[in-house]
Amino acid sequence: MQQMLPVSKYTSIKQLVNGHFQVSLSIYASYAKNLYMLKEGNFVYQSREKCKVLYLSGIALKLGKGYQVDASAIAHQIASHFLRNCDKDFQVEILGSGLIQVEVADAVIAGCFQSLIEGVGGGSKFFTFFNVSGF
């Protein structure tokens, strides 16, 4: 289901990606019955890649170790939920043994920049919208 969300609600793209991870993890936790997940938390960190906006998450590795489950299987489930809700805004890839990589689409980055430009310009209250889903 597609929704329009105000970019200005997020102080950074990292918070946007982290929010999608929180939704995906809560969906995964509801399927994996005895799994406890914190509602708040920072699940991603920014990659050092300079040409792309990439975020990495080791949450599947952490869950796999803690619950003695294959981290790669957890990563694939989380990525599946993530992509189901926001496939046009992000590219998600599973690296190695369960590390999840999220590449932010150019349209999302442009929307965030546009909201910053309009906000700094001192004009009237603004909301810049782009398509994201899952919230």
Coordinates of C-alpha atoms in Angstrom, one line a residue:
M1 CA 0.0 0.0 0.0
Q2 CA 1.5 3.3 -1.1
Q3 CA 1.4 6.3 1.2
M4 CA 2.7 9.9 0.9
L5 CA 4.9 10.9 3.8
P6 CA 6.3 14.3 4.6
V7 CA 10.1 14.3 4.3
S8 CA 10.3 17.0 6.9
K9 CA 9.1 14.5 9.5
Y10 CA 12.6 13.0 9.4
T11 CA 15.8 14.8 10.5
S12 CA 17.9 12.5 8.4
I13 CA 17.7 9.8 5.7
K14 CA 19.2 7.5 8.3
Q15 CA 16.1 7.9 10.5
L16 CA 13.9 7.1 7.5
V17 CA 15.8 3.9 6.8
N18 CA 15.9 3.0 10.5
G19 CA 12.1 3.6 10.7
H20 CA 11.6 1.1 7.8
F21 CA 13.8 -1.4 9.6
Q22 CA 11.7 -1.0 12.8
V23 CA 8.5 -1.8 10.8
S24 CA 10.1 -4.8 9.1
L25 CA 11.5 -6.1 12.4
S26 CA 8.1 -5.8 14.1
I27 CA 6.5 -7.8 11.2
Y28 CA 9.3 -10.4 11.4
A29 CA 8.9 -10.6 15.2
S30 CA 5.2 -11.2 14.9
Y31 CA 5.9 -14.2 12.6
A32 CA 8.8 -15.6 14.7
K33 CA 6.8 -16.2 17.9
N34 CA 9.2 -16.1 20.8
L35 CA 11.2 -13.2 19.5
Y36 CA 11.4 -10.0 21.6
M37 CA 12.4 -6.8 19.8
L38 CA 13.0 -3.4 21.2
K39 CA 10.6 -0.9 19.6
E40 CA 13.2 1.9 19.6
G41 CA 16.7 1.4 18.5
N42 CA 19.3 2.2 15.9
F43 CA 19.5 -0.7 13.5
V44 CA 21.6 0.8 10.8
Y45 CA 24.9 2.6 10.2
Q46 CA 26.1 4.5 7.2
S47 CA 28.5 2.8 4.8
R48 CA 31.8 4.6 3.9
E49 CA 30.8 4.4 0.2
K50 CA 31.3 7.9 -1.2
C51 CA 29.4 7.5 -4.5
K52 CA 26.1 6.1 -3.1
V53 CA 24.0 6.5 0.0
L54 CA 24.2 3.1 1.6
Y55 CA 23.3 1.8 5.0
L56 CA 24.2 -1.5 6.6
S57 CA 22.5 -3.4 9.4
G58 CA 23.8 -6.3 11.4
I59 CA 20.5 -6.9 13.2
A60 CA 20.1 -10.3 11.5
L61 CA 23.5 -11.4 12.7
K62 CA 22.7 -10.2 16.2
L63 CA 19.3 -12.0 16.3
G64 CA 20.8 -15.2 14.7
K65 CA 23.5 -15.4 17.4
G66 CA 21.1 -14.6 20.3
Y67 CA 18.4 -17.0 19.2
Q68 CA 20.7 -19.6 17.6
V69 CA 19.0 -19.3 14.2
D70 CA 20.6 -18.9 10.8
A71 CA 21.3 -15.2 10.4
S72 CA 21.1 -15.4 6.6
A73 CA 17.5 -16.7 6.8
I74 CA 16.6 -13.9 9.2
A75 CA 18.2 -11.3 6.9
H76 CA 16.2 -12.6 3.9
Q77 CA 12.9 -12.4 5.9
I78 CA 13.6 -8.9 7.1
A79 CA 14.7 -7.8 3.6
S80 CA 11.5 -9.3 2.1
H81 CA 9.3 -7.3 4.5
F82 CA 11.4 -4.2 3.8
L83 CA 11.1 -4.5 0.0
R84 CA 7.4 -5.4 0.1
N85 CA 6.7 -1.9 1.7
C86 CA 9.2 0.3 -0.1
D87 CA 10.7 -1.4 -3.2
K88 CA 10.8 1.9 -5.3
D89 CA 12.6 3.9 -2.6
F90 CA 15.4 1.5 -1.6
Q91 CA 17.4 -1.4 -3.0
V92 CA 18.0 -4.1 -0.4
E93 CA 20.8 -6.7 -0.6
I94 CA 22.0 -9.5 1.7
L95 CA 25.8 -9.5 2.0
G96 CA 27.7 -12.5 3.1
S97 CA 26.4 -14.3 6.2
G98 CA 23.5 -12.0 6.9
L99 CA 24.5 -8.3 6.8
I100 CA 21.7 -6.3 5.2
Q101 CA 22.7 -3.4 2.8
V102 CA 20.2 -0.7 1.9
E103 CA 20.8 1.7 -1.0
V104 CA 18.7 4.8 -0.9
A105 CA 17.1 5.7 -4.2
D106 CA 17.9 9.0 -5.9
A107 CA 14.3 10.2 -5.6
V108 CA 14.4 9.9 -1.8
I109 CA 17.7 11.8 -1.6
A110 CA 16.3 14.5 -3.9
G111 CA 13.1 14.8 -1.8
C112 CA 15.2 15.3 1.3
F113 CA 17.4 17.9 -0.3
Q114 CA 14.4 19.7 -1.6
S115 CA 12.8 19.8 1.8
L116 CA 16.0 21.2 3.2
I117 CA 16.3 23.9 0.6
E118 CA 12.7 25.0 1.0
G119 CA 13.1 25.0 4.8
V120 CA 16.2 27.1 4.7
G121 CA 14.6 29.5 2.3
G122 CA 12.3 30.8 5.1
G123 CA 9.1 30.5 3.1
S124 CA 5.8 29.3 4.5
K125 CA 5.5 26.0 6.3
F126 CA 6.2 23.3 3.8
F127 CA 5.8 19.6 3.2
T128 CA 7.7 17.9 0.4
F129 CA 6.2 14.5 -0.4
F130 CA 7.5 11.4 -2.1
N131 CA 6.2 7.9 -2.2
V132 CA 7.2 5.6 0.6
S133 CA 5.2 2.9 2.2
G134 CA 5.1 0.7 5.2
F135 CA 4.4 3.2 7.9

